[in-house]
Short mmCIF file of C-alpha atoms and ligand atoms in Angstrom, two decimals:
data_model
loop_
_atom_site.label_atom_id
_atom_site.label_comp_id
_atom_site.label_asym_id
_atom_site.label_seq_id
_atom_site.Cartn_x
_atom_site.Cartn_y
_atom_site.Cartn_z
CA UNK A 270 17.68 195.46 339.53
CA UNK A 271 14.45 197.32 339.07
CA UNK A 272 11.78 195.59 337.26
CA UNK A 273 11.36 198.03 334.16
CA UNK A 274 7.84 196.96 332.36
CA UNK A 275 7.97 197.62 328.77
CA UNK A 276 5.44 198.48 326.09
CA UNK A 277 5.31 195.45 323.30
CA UNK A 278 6.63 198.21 320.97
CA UNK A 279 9.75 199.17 322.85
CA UNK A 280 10.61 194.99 323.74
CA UNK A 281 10.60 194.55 320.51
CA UNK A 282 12.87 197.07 319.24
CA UNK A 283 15.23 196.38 322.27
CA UNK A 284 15.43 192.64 320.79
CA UNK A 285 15.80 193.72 317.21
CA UNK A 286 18.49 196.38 318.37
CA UNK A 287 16.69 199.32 316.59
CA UNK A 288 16.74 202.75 318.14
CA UNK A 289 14.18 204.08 321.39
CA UNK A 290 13.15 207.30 321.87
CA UNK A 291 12.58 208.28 325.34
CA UNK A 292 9.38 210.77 326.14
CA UNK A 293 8.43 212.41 329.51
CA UNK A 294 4.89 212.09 330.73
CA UNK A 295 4.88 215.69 332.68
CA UNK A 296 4.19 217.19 329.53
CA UNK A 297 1.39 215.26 329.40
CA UNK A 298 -0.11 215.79 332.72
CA UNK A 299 0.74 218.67 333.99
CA UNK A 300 2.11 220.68 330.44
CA UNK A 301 -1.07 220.49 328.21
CA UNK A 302 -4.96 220.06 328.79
CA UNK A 303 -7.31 217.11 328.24
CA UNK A 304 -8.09 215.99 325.57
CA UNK A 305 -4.76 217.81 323.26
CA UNK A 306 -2.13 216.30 325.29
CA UNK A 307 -3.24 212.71 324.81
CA UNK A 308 -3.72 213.41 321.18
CA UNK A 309 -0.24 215.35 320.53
CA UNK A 310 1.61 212.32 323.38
CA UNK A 311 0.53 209.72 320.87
CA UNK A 312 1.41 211.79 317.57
CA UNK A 313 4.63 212.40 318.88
CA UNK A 314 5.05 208.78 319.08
CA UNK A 315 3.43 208.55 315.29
CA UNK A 316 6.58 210.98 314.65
CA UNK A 317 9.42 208.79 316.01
CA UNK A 318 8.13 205.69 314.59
CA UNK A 319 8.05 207.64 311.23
CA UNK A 320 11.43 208.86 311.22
CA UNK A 321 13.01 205.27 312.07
CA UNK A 322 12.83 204.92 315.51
CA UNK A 323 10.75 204.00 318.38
CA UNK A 324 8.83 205.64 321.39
CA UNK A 325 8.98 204.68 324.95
CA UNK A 326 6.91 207.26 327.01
CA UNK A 327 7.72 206.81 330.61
CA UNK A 328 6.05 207.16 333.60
CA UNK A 329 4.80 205.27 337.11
CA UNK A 330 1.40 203.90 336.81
CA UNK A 331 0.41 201.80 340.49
CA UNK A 332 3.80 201.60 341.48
CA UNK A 333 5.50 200.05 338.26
CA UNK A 334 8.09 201.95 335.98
CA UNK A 335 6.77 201.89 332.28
CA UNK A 336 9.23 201.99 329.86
CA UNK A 337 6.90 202.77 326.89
CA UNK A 338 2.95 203.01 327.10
CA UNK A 339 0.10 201.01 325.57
CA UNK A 340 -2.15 203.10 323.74
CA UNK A 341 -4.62 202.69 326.80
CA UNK A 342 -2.32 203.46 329.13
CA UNK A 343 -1.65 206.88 327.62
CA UNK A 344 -5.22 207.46 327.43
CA UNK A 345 -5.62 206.73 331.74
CA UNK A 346 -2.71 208.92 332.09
CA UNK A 347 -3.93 211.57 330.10
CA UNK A 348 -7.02 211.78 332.18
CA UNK A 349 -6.20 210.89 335.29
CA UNK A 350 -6.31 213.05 338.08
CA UNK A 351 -3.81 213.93 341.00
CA UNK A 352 -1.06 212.01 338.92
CA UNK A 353 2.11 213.55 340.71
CA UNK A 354 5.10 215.16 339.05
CA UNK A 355 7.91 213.26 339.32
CA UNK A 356 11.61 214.27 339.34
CA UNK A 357 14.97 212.75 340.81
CA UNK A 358 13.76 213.43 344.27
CA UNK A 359 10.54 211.37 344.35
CA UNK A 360 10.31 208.84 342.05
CA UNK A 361 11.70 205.75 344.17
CA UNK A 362 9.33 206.91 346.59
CA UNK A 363 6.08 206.66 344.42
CA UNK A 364 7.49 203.17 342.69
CA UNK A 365 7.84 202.39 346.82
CA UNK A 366 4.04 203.60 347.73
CA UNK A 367 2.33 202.14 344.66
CA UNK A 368 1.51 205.38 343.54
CA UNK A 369 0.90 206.70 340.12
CA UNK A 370 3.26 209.98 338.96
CA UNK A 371 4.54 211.57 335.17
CA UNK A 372 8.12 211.95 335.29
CA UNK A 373 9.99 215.22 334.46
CA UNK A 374 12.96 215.40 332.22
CA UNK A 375 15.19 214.55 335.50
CA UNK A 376 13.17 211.61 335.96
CA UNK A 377 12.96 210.45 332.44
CA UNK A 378 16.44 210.94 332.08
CA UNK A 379 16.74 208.41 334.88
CA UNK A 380 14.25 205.84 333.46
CA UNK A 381 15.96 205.97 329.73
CA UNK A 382 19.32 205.68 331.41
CA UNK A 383 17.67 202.03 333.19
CA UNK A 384 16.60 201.16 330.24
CA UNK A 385 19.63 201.74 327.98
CA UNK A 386 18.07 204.22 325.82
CA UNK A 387 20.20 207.41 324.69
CA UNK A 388 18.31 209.58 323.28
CA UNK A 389 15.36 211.79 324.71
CA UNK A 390 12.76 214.34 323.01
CA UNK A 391 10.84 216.97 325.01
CA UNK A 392 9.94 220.54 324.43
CA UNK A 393 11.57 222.79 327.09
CA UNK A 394 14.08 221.78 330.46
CA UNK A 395 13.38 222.82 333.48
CA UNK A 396 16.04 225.37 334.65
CA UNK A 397 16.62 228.61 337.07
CA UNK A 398 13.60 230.42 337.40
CA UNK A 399 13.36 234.42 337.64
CA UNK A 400 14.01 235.47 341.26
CA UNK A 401 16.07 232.26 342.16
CA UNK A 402 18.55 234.79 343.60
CA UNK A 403 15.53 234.65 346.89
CA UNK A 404 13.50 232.00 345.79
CA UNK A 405 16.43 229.21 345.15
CA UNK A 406 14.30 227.83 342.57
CA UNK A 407 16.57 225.54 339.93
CA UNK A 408 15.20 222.83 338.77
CA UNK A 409 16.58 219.68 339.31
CA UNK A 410 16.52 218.98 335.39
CA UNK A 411 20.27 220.42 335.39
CA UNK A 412 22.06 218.59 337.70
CA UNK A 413 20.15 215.40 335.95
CA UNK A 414 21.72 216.52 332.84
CA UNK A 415 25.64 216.75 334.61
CA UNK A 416 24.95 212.98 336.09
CA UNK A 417 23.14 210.69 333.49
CA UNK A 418 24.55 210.05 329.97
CA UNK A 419 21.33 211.01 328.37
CA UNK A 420 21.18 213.64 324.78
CA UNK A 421 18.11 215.59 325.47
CA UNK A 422 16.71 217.34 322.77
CA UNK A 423 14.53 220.20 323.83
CA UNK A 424 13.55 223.91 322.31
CA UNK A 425 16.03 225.98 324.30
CA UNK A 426 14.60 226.94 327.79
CA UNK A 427 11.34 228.72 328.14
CA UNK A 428 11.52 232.88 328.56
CA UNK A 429 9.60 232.04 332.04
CA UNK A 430 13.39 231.15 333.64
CA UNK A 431 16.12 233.55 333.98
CA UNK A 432 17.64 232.00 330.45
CA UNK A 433 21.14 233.14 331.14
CA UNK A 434 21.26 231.81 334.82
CA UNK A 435 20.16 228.46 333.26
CA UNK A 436 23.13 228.86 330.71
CA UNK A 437 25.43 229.57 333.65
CA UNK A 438 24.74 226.91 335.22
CA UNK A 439 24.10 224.12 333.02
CA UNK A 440 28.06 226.06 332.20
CA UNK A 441 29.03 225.12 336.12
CA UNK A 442 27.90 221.78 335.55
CA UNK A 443 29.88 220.80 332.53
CA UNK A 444 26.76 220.13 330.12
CA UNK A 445 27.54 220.79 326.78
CA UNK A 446 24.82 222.98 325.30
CA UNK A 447 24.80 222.35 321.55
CA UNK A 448 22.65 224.80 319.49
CA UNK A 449 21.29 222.77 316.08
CA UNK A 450 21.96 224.47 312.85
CA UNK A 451 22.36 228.04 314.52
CA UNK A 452 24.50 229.60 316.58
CA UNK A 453 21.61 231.23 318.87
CA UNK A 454 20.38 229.98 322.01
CA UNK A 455 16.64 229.10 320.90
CA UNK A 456 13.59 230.91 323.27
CA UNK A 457 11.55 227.82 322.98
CA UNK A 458 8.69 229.75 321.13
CA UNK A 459 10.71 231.72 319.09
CA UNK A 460 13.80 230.24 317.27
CA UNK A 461 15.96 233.01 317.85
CA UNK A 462 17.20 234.64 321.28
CA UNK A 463 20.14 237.29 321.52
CA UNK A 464 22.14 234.67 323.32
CA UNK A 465 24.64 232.59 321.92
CA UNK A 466 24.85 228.81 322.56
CA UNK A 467 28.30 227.72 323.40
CA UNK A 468 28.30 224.94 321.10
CA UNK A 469 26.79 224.46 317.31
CA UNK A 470 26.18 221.70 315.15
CA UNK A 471 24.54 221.06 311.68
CA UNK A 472 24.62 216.91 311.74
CA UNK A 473 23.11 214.77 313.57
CA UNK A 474 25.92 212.48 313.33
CA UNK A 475 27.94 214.53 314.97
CA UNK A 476 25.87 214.73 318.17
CA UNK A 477 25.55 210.85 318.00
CA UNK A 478 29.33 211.17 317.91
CA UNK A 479 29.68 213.83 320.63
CA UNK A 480 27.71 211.38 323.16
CA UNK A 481 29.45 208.56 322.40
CA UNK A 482 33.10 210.15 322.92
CA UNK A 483 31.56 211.86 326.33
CA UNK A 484 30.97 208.10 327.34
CA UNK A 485 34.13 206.91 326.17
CA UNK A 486 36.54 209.87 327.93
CA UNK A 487 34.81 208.54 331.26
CA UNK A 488 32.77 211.51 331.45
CA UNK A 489 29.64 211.31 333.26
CA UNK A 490 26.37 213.21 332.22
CA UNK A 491 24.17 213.94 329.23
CA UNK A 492 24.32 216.98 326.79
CA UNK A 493 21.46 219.81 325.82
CA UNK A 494 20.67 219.58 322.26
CA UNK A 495 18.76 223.00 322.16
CA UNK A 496 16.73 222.69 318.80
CA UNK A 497 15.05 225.66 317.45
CA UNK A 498 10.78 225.89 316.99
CA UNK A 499 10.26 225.93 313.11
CA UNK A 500 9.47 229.53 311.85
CA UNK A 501 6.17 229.42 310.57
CA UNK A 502 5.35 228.01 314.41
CA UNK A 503 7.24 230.53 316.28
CA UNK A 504 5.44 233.14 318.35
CA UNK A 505 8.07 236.26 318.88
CA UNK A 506 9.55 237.14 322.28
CA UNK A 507 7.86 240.86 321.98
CA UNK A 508 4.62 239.30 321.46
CA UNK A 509 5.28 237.04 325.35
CA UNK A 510 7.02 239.27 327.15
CA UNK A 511 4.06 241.00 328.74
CA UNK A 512 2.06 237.86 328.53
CA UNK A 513 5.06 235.90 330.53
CA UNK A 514 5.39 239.37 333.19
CA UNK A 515 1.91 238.64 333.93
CA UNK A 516 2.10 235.12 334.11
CA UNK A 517 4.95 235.44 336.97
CA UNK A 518 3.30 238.18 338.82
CA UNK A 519 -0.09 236.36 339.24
CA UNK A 520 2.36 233.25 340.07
CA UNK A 521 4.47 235.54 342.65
CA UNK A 522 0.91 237.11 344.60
CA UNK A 523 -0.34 233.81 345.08
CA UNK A 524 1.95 232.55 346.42
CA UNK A 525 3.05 229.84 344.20
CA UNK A 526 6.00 227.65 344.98
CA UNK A 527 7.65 224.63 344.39
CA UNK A 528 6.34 222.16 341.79
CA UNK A 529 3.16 224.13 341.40
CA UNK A 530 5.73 227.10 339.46
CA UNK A 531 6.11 225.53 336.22
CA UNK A 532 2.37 224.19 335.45
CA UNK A 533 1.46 227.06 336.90
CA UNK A 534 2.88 229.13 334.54
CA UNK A 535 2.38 227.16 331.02
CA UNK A 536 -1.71 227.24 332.04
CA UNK A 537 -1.51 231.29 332.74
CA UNK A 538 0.41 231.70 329.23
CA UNK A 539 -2.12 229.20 327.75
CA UNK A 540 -4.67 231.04 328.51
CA UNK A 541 -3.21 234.30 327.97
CA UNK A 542 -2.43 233.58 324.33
CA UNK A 543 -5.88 231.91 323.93
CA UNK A 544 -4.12 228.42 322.99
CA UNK A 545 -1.59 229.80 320.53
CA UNK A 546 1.21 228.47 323.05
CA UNK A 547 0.22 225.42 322.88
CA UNK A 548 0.21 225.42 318.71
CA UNK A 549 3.64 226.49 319.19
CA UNK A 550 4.33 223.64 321.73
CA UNK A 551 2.86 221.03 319.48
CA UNK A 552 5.14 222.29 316.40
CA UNK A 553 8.04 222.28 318.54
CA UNK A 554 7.99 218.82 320.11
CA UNK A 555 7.27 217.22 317.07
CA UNK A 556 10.47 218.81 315.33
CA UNK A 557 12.43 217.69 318.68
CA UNK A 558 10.86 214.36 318.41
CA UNK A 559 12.05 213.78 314.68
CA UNK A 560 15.36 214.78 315.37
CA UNK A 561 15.65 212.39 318.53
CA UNK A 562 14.72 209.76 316.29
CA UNK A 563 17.32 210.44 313.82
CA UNK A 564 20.27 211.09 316.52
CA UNK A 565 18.96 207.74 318.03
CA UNK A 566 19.78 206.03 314.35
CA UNK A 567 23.24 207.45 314.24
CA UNK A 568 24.21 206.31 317.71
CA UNK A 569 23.07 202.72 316.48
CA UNK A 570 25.44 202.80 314.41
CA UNK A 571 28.46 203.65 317.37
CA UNK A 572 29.46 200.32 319.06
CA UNK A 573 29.47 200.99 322.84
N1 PSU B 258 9.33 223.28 330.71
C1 PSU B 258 8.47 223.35 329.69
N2 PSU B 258 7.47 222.46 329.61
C2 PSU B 258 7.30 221.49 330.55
C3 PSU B 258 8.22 221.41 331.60
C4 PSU B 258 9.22 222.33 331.65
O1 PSU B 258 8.63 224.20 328.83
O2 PSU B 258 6.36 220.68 330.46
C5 PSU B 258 8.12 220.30 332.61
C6 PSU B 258 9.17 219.22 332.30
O3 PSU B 258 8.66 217.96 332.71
C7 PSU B 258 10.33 219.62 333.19
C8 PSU B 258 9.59 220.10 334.41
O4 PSU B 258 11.21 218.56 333.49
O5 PSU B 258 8.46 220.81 333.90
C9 PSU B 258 10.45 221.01 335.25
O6 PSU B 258 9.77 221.29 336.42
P1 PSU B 258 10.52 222.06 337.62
O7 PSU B 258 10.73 223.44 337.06
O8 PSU B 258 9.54 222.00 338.75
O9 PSU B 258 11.78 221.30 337.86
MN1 MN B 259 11.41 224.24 340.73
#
């Protein structure tokens, strides 16, 4: 077995059975600047612990897997520089090397799964980006959520991918994508897109429930809980369109591939909408936070 090193916070709550919260750390240091992402990582945490549950932010510091961070620990990361971005593909490697990385929803999805914890809050999933027709580009975030019984609750998908490729093939996959209280697909900024998730609820008991049959029928794999911005945070679709265009054209003559495509892009919108994008991210993690934490109570309650 891997040694997993937990926070005091989240060895506690394992011992006391009370629900964990998983969080990623690439949002942290690669999805927001210094000194805002420190400050929203640990009031996201304030947020789960406030709504009955518990945080564990993971990530690889010197070759050990956290499960859960000490308050000084999120501070280092937060700072630090060079931290890689890890996803399925690498994080064995940098536990191997000694090496220090954030982990991506794959890679959380992974760590939570270790650790017995169900239930993850982030703001958007990776997914197929514009021009993956030529490019390939699809994250590895989707085929994470076909293998590893994980709920991830996230905004929708951000209007940087190709939104209905990523529905097709989260579709392909078998990954129930489960629209909460709506029946749109949420844009991640803005609540509302003119797609239509395939799946709806209104409870949160029911997507404890939903998760717990998956793992009963034998079936492998975690479902999308796609969780729409509140309204008086959203920032409309007109308003990013040209701001995204521009984002992906500067990303395109540069040349930028790989890893660098997705921090790439969240900086150039950043700084496009002079910081409002990151108001809207704030608003929109801390909803998906709160109802983690509340899907994580239900499926408490569900005997395994
Ligand atoms: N999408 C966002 N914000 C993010 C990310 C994606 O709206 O911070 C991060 C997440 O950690 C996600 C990763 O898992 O980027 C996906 O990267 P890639 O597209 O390289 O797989
Ligand atoms: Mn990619």
């Amino acid at each position: 077995m891997i040694p997993l090193h937990y926070s005091s916070e989240v060895s506690q709550a394992k011992a006391d059975a009370i629900p964990i919260v998983a969080l990623e750390s690439t949002i942290i240091t690669h999805g927001m600047p210094y000194p805002q992402n420190v400050e929203v990582a640990a009031q996201v945490e304030q947020d789960i612990r406030d709504s009955g549950a518990v945080p564990a932010t993971m990530a690889v510091v010197q070759g050990r897997l956290h499960v859960g961070l000490e308050p000084d620990q999120l501070q280092d990361l937060g700072q630090a520089k060079g931290v890689a971005k890890l996803s399925r593909a690498d994080m064995a490697a940098c536990i191997a090397t000694g090496g220090t990385g954030a982990t991506t929803v794959a890679a959380t999805m992974i760590a939570a799964h270790l650790a017995g914890i169900k239930v993850f809050a982030t703001g958007g999933i990776g997914g197929v980006h514009k021009g993956a027709e030529t490019s390939f580009d699809i994250s590895a975030d989707l085929h994470e959520l076909a293998a590893t019984p994980v709920t991830v609750v996230a905004a929708g998908a951000k209007a940087i991918l190709d939104v209905p490729k990523t529905l097709e093939v989260l579709e392909t996959l078998g990954v129930p994508v489960i629209a909460y209280g709506q029946d749109a697909f949420p844009a991640f900024w803005s609540s509302q897109s003119d797609l239509a998730a395939p799946l709806r609820m209104d409870d949160p008991v029911q997507i404890a429930r939903a998760h717990h049959l998956r793992g009963q029928m034998g079936l492998p794999g975690g479902q999308l809980i796609a969780n729409p911005i509140p309204a008086e945070a959203e920032i409309s679709a007109e308003t990013l369109a040209p701001i995204i265009a521009q984002a992906q054209s500067q990303a395109d003559t540069q040349g930028v591939t790989g890893k660098g495509v997705t921090p790439f892009l969240l900086q150039r919108i950043f700084e496009l909408t002079e910081g409002r994008s990151l108001t809207a991210n704030i608003a929109l993690v801390r909803n998906n936070a709160r109802l983690a934490a509340q899907i994580a109570r239900e499926l408490v309650n569900l005997c395994d």
